[in-house]
Every structure is written in structure tokens, then in C-alpha cells.
PDB file of C-alpha atoms in Angstrom:
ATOM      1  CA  UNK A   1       0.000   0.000   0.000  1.00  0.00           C
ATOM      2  CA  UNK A   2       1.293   3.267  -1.058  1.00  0.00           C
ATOM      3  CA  UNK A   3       1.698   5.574   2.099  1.00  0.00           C
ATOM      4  CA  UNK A   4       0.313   8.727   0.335  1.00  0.00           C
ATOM      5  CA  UNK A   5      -2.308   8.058  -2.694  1.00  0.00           C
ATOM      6  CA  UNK A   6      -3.671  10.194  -4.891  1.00  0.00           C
ATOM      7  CA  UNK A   7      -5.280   9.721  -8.237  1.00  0.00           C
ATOM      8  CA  UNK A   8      -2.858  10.756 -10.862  1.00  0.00           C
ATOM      9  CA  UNK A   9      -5.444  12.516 -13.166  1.00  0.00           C
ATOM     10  CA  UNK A  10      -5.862  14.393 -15.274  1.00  0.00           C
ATOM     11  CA  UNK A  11      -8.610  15.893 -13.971  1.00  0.00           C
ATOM     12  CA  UNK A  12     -10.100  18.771 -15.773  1.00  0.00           C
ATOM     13  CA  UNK A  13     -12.754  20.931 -14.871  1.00  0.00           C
ATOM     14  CA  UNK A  14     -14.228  24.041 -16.488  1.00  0.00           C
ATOM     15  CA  UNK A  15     -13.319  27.477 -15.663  1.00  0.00           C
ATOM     16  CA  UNK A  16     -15.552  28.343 -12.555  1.00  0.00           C
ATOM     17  CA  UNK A  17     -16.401  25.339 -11.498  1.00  0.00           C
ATOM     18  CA  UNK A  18     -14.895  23.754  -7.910  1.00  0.00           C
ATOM     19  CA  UNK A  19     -12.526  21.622  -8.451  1.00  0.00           C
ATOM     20  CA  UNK A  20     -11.460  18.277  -5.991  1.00  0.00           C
ATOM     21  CA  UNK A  21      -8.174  17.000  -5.498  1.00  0.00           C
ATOM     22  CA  UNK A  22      -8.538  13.799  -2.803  1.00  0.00           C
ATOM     23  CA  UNK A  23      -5.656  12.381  -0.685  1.00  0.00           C
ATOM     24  CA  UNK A  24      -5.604   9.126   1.612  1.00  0.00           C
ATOM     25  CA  UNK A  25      -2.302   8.111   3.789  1.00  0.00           C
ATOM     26  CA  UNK A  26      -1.836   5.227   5.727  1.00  0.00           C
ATOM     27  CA  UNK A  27       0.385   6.068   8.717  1.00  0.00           C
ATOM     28  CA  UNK A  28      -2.671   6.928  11.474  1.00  0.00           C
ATOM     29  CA  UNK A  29      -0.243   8.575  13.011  1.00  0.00           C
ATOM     30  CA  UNK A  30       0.218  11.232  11.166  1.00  0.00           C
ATOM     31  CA  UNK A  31      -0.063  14.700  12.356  1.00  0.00           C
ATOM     32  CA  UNK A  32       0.465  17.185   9.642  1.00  0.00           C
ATOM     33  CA  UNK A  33      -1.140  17.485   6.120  1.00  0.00           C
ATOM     34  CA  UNK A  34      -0.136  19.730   3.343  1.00  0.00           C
ATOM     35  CA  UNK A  35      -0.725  20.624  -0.182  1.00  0.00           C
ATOM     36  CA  UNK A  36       1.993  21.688  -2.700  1.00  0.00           C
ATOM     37  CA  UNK A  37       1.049  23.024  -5.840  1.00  0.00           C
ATOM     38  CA  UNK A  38       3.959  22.312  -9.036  1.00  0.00           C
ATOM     39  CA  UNK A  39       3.517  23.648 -12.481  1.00  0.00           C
ATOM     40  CA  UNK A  40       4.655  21.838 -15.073  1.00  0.00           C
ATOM     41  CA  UNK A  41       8.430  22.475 -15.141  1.00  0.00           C
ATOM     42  CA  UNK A  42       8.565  24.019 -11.635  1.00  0.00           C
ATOM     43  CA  UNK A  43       9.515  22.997  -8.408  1.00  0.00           C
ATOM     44  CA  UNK A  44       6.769  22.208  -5.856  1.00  0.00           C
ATOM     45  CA  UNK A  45       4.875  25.320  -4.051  1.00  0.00           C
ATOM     46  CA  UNK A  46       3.445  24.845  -0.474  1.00  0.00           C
ATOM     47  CA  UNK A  47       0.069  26.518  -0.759  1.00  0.00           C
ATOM     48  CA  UNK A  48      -1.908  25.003   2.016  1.00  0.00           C
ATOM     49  CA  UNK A  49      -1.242  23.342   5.531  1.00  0.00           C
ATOM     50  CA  UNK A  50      -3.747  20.990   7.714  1.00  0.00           C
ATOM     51  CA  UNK A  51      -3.331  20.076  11.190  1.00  0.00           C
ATOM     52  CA  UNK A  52      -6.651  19.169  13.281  1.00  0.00           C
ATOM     53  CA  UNK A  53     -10.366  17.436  11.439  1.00  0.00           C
ATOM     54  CA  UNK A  54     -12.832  19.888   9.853  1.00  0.00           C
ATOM     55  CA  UNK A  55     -11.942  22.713   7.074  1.00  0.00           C
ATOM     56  CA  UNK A  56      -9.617  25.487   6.847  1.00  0.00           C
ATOM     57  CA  UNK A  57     -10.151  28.121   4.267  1.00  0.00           C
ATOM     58  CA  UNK A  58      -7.638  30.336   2.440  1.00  0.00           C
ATOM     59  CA  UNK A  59      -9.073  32.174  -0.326  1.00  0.00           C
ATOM     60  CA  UNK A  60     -10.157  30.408  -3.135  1.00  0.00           C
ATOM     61  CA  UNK A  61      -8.929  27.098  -1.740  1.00  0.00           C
ATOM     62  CA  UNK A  62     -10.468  24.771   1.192  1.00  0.00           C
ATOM     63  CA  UNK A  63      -8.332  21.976   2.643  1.00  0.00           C
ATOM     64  CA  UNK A  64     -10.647  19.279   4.372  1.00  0.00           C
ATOM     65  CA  UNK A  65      -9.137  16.975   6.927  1.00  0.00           C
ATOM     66  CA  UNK A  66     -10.865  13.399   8.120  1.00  0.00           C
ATOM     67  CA  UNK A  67      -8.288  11.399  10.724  1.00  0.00           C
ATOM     68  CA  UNK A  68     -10.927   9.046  11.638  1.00  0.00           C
ATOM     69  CA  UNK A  69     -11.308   8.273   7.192  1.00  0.00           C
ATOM     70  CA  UNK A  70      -7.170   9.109   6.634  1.00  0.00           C
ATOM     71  CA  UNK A  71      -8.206  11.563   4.010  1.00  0.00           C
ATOM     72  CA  UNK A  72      -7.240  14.972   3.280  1.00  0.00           C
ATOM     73  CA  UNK A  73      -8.839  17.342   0.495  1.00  0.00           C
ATOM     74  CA  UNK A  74      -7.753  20.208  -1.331  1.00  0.00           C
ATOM     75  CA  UNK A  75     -10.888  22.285  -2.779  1.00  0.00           C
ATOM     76  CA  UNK A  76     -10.378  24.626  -5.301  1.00  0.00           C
ATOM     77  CA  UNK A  77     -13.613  27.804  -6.262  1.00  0.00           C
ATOM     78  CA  UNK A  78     -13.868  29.563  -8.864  1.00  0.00           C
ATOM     79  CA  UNK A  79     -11.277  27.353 -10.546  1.00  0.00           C
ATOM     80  CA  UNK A  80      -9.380  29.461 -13.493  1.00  0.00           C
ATOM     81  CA  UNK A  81      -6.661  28.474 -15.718  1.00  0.00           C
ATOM     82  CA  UNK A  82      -3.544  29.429 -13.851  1.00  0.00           C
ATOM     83  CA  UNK A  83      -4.404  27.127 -11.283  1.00  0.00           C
ATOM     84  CA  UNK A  84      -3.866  24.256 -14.342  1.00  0.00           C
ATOM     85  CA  UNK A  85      -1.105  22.283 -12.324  1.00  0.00           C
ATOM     86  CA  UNK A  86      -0.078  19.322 -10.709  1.00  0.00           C
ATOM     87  CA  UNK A  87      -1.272  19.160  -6.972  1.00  0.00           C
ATOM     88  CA  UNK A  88       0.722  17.679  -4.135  1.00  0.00           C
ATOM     89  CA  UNK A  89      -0.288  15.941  -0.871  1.00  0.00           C
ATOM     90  CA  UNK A  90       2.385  15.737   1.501  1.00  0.00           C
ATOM     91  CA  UNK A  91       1.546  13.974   5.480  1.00  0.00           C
ATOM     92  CA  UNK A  92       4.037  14.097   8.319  1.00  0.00           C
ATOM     93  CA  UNK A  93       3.955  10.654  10.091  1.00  0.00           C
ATOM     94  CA  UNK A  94       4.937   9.486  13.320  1.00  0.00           C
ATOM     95  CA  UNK A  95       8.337   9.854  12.714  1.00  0.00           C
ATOM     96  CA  UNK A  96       8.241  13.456  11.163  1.00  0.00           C
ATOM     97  CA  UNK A  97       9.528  12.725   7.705  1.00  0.00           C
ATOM     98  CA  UNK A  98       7.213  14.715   4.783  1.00  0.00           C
ATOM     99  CA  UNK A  99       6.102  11.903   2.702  1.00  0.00           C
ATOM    100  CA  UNK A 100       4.829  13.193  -1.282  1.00  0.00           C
ATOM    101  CA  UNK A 101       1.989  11.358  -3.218  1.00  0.00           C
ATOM    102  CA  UNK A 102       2.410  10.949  -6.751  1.00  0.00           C
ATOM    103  CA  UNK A 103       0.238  13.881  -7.143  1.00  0.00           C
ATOM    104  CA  UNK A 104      -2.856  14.796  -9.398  1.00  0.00           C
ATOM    105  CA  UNK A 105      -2.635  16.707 -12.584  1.00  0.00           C
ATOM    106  CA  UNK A 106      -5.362  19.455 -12.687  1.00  0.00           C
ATOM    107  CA  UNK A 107      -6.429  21.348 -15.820  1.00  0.00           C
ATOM    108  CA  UNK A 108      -8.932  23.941 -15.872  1.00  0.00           C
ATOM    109  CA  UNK A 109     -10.389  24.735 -19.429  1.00  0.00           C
ATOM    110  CA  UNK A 110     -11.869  27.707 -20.794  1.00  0.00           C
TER     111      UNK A 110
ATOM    112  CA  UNK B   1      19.319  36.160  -5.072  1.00  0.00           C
ATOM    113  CA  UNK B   2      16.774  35.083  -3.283  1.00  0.00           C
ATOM    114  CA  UNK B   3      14.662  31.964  -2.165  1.00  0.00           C
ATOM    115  CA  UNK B   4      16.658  28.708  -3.140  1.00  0.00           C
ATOM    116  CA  UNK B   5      19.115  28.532  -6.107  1.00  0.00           C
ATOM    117  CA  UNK B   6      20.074  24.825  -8.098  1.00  0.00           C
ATOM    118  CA  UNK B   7      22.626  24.753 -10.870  1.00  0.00           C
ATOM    119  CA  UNK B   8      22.946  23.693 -13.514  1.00  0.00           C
ATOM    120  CA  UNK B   9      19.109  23.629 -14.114  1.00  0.00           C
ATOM    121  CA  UNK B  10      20.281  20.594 -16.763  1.00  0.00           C
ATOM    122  CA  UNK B  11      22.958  17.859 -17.155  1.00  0.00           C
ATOM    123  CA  UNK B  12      23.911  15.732 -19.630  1.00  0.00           C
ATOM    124  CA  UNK B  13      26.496  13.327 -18.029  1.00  0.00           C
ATOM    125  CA  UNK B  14      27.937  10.162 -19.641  1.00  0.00           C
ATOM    126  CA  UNK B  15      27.354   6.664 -17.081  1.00  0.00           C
ATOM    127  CA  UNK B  16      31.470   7.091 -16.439  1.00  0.00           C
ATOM    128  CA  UNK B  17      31.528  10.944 -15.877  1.00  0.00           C
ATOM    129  CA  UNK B  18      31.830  12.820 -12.267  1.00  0.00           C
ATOM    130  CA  UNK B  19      29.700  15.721 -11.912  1.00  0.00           C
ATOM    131  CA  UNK B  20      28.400  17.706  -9.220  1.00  0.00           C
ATOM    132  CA  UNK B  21      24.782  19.443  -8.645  1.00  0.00           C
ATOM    133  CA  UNK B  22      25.082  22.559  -6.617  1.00  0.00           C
ATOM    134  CA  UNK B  23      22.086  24.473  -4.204  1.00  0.00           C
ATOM    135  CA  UNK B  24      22.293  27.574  -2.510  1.00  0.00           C
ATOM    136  CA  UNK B  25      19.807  28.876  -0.103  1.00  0.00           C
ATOM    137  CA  UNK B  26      19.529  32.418   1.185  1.00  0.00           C
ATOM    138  CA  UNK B  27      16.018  32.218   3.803  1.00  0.00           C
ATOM    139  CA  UNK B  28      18.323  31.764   6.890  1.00  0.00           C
ATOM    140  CA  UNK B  29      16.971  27.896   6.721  1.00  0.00           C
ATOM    141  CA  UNK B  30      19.085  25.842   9.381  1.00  0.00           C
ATOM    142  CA  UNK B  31      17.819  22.136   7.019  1.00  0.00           C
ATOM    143  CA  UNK B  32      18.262  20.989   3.712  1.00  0.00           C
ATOM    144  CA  UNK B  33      17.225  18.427   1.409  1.00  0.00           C
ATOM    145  CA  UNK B  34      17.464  16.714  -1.488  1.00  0.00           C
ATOM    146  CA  UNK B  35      15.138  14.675  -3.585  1.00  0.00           C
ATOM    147  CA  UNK B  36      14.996  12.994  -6.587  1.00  0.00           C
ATOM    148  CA  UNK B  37      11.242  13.594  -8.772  1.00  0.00           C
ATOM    149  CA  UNK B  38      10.750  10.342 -11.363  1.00  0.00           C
ATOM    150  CA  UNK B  39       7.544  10.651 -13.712  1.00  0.00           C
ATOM    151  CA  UNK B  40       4.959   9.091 -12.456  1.00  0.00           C
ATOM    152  CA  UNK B  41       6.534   8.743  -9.171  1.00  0.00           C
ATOM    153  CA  UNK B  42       6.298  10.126  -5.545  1.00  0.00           C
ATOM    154  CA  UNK B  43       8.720  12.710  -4.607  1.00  0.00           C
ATOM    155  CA  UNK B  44      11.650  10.509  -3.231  1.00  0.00           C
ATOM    156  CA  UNK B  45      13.406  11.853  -0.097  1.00  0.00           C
ATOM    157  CA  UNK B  46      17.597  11.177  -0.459  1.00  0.00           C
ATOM    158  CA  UNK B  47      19.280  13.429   2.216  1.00  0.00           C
ATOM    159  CA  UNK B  48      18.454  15.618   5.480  1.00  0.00           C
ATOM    160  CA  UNK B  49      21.120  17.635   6.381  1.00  0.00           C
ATOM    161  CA  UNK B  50      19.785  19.723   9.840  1.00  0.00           C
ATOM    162  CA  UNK B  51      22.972  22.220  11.219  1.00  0.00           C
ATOM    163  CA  UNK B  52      24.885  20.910   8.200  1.00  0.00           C
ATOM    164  CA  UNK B  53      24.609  17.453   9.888  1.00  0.00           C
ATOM    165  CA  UNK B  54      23.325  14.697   7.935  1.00  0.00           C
ATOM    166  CA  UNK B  55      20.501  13.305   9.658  1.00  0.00           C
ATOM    167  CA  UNK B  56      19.137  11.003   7.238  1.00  0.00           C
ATOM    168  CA  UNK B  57      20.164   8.791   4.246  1.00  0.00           C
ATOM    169  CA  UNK B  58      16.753   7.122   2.912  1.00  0.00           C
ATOM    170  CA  UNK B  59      19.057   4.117   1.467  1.00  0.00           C
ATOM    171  CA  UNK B  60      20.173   5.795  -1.732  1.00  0.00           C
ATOM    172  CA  UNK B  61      23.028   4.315  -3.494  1.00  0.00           C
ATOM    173  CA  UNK B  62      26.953   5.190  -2.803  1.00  0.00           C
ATOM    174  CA  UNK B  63      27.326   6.551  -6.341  1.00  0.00           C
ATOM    175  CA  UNK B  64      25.620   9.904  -5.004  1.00  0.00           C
ATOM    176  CA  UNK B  65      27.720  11.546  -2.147  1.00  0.00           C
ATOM    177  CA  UNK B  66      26.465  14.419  -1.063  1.00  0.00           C
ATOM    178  CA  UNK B  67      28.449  17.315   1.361  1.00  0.00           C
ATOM    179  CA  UNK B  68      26.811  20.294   3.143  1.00  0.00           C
ATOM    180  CA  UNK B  69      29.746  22.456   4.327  1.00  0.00           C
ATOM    181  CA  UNK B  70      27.618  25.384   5.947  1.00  0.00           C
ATOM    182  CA  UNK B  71      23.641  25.922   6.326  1.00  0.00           C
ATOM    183  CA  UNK B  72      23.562  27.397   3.366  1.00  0.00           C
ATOM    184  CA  UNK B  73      25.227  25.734   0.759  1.00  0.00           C
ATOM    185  CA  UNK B  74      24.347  21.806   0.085  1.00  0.00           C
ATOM    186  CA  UNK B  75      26.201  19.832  -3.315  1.00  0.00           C
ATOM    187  CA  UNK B  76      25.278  16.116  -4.559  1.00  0.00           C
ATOM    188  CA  UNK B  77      28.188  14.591  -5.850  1.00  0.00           C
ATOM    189  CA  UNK B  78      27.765  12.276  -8.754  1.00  0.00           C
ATOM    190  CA  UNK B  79      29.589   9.441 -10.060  1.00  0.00           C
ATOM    191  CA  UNK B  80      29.028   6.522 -12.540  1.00  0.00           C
ATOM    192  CA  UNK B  81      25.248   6.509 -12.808  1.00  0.00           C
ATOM    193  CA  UNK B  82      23.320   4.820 -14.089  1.00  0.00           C
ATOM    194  CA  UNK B  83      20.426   5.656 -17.027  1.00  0.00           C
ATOM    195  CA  UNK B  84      17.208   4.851 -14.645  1.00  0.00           C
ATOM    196  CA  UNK B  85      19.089   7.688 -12.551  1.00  0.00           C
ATOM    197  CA  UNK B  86      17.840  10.362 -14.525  1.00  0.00           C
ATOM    198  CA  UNK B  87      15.363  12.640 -12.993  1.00  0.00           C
ATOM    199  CA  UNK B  88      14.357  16.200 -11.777  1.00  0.00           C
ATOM    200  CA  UNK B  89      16.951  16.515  -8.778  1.00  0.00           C
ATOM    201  CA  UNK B  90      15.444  19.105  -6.211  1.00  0.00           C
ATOM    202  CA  UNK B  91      16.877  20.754  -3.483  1.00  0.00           C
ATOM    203  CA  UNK B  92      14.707  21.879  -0.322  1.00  0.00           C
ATOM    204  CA  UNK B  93      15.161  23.652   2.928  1.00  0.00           C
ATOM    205  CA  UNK B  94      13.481  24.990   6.214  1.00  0.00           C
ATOM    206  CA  UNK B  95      13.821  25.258   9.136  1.00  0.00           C
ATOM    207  CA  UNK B  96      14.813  22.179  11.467  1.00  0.00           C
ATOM    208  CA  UNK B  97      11.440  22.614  13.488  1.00  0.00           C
ATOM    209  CA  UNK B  98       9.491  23.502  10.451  1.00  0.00           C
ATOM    210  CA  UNK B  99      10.908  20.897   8.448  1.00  0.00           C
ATOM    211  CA  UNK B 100       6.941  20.331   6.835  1.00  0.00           C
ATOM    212  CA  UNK B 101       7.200  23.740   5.506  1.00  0.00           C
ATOM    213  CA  UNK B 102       9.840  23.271   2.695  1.00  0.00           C
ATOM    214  CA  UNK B 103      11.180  26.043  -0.022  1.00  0.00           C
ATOM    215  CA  UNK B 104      12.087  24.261  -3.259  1.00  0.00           C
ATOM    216  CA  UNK B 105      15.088  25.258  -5.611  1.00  0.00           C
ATOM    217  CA  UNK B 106      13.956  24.929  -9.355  1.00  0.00           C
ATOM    218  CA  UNK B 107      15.508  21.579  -9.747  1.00  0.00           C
ATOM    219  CA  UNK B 108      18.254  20.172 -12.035  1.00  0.00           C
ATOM    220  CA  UNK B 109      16.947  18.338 -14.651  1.00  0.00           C
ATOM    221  CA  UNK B 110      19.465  15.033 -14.980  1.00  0.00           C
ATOM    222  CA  UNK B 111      19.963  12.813 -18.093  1.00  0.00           C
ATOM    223  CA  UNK B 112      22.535  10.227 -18.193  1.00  0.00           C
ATOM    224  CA  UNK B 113      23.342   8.503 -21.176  1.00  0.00           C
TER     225      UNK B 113
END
């Protein structure tokens, strides 16, 4: 079992519209959640950090934490083009090491 | 500069060459990092250095050496690769008790031939 999954995409979502991005881990340990945001070419961005259940909001983007499921979710409104990217989830386990998933590949269309 | 600095941002390198990837960091960060990015693959952690110290070596193979001989400064030395060894090579740092917040360099992008 891969310790971070995500679904590698693409997905692709019309301008406007929210867009998903779903993470599980499998450490239940785990204490910190994050989301990294890499355009093609780039070198990954933190944009968004998670640390206790429920939602935290920052702008156009929601992050949405479940323990009790081991999922994490990065909500993006009002989706436009420059947010066309690859999105990382990144978990802190018990042993404080930042583990990536393979990431999912986001493309907003006009 | 600012932020984190890689060079080169690309290398061509022959399986017998020795090369060297250079990052340079200038956010006061007291940790670095480096990992390797395959396609279709999970960021891969190699090295932790925290105070210059090497603090972790996720079981990467001999023929990358790396040396960090101040905060600020971390190389990956390279020598006789292999072809399934190239990849985007990215440098990271923070601080050591904000090592979940990470600044990436823009990566060299490896081929070996």
C-alpha cells in the first residue's frame, strides 16, 4: 500500500467550477497534512497546511481533513486556468519525515 | 538572489563521468534536502542535512555523495550513474522545526546517457 495516494489525473474541470483533489495516507499517526502546488516544469509550491479534522479556508482554496477516514482534500472555487497544475499531498507521520503522493494533474479549461 | 538557487538547471552526463549538482539557499533555513522527482513517481526523499549534519540517508546508493559544508550551501556529488538515474533533482530547505514547511530550488533536470 502506497503511504500517500492520490489519483494521478488528469482531472479537468471548467473554468468556474470547484474543483477536488482527494488524498488518503496510511500512517494513522500522522499529524500534519499539506498541499503543494507544481507547475509543469517548476519545483513544488506549499500553498496550504492541515493540522486538526474539519476545514480550513484560504481564499479560493479549502483543505478538508478526516483522521478518523485518513483523508485529506484540497478544494479549489472559482477554478481558473492558472491554477492548471499538478497538486501535491504531503503527510508528516509518526516519525516526522514529509512523505509526497504521486500527485494529481489538474487542468482547468476555458 | 533570493529563495533557493540549483545549478545547472540541466545535465547531460555520460554513465562514467563525475559531476556535481550545486544548491544555494539564502532564507536563513538551518535544514536541507534533497530529492529525486521520477515521472509518475512520488517525490523521493535522499538526504536531510539539519545544522549541516546529515541526519538522514533514505538508502540511496553510494554513487551519489552528497556534502553540506555550511547551512547554506548543500552539493550532490555524482559518479558513474546509471540511465534509470535520470530525474528532476530538487533541493529543499526549512527550518529544522518547520521541516513540513519546505522552499524548493527549481531543480536540475538530470539525463545520463
Amino acid at each position: 500500500q502506497k503511504e500517500v495516494e492520490q489519483n494521478s489525473g488528469p482531472l479537468s474541470v471548467p473554468e468556474g467550477a470547484i474543483a477536488s483533489l482527494n488524498c488518503t495516507y496510511s500512517d494513522r499517526g500522522s499529524q500534519s497534512f499539506f498541499w503543494y502546488r507544481q507547475y509543469s516544469g517548476k519545483s513544488p509550491e506549499l500553498i496550504m497546511s492541515i493540522y486538526s479534522n474539519g476545514d480550513k479556508e484560504d481564499g479560493r482554496f479549502t483543505a478538508q481533513l478526516n483522521k478518523a477516514s485518513q483523508y485529506v482534500s484540497l478544494l479549489i472555487r472559482d477554478s481558473q486556468p492558472s491554477d492548471s497544475a499538478t497538486y501535491l499531498c504531503a503527510v508528516t507521520g509518526t516519525a516526522s519525515k514529509l512523505t509526497f503522493g504521486t500527485g494529481t494533474r489538474l487542468q482547468v479549461t476555458l | 538572489e533570493t529563495g533557493v538557487t540549483q545549478t545547472p538547471r540541466h545535465l547531460v552526463m555520460g554513465m562514467t563521468n563525475k559531476k556535481s549538482l550545486k544548491c544555494e539557499q539564502h532564507l536563513g533555513h538551518n535544514a536541507m534536502y534533497w530529492y529525486k522527482q521520477s515521472a509518475k513517481k512520488p517525490l523521493e526523499l535522499m538526504f536531510v542535512y539539519n545544522f549541516k549534519e546529515q541526519t538522514e540517508n533514505n538508502s540511496v546508493p553510494s554513487r551519489f555523495s552528497p556534502e553540506c559544508p555550511n547551512s547554506s550551501h548543500l552539493f550532490l556529488h555524482l559518479h558513474t550513474l546509471q540511465p534509470e538515474d535520470s530525474a528532476l533533482y530538487l533541493c529543499a530547505s526549512s527550518h529544522v522545526d518547520r521541516s513540513y514547511e519546505q522552499y524548493f530550488g527549481p531543480g536540475t533536470r538530470l539525463t545520463v546517457t
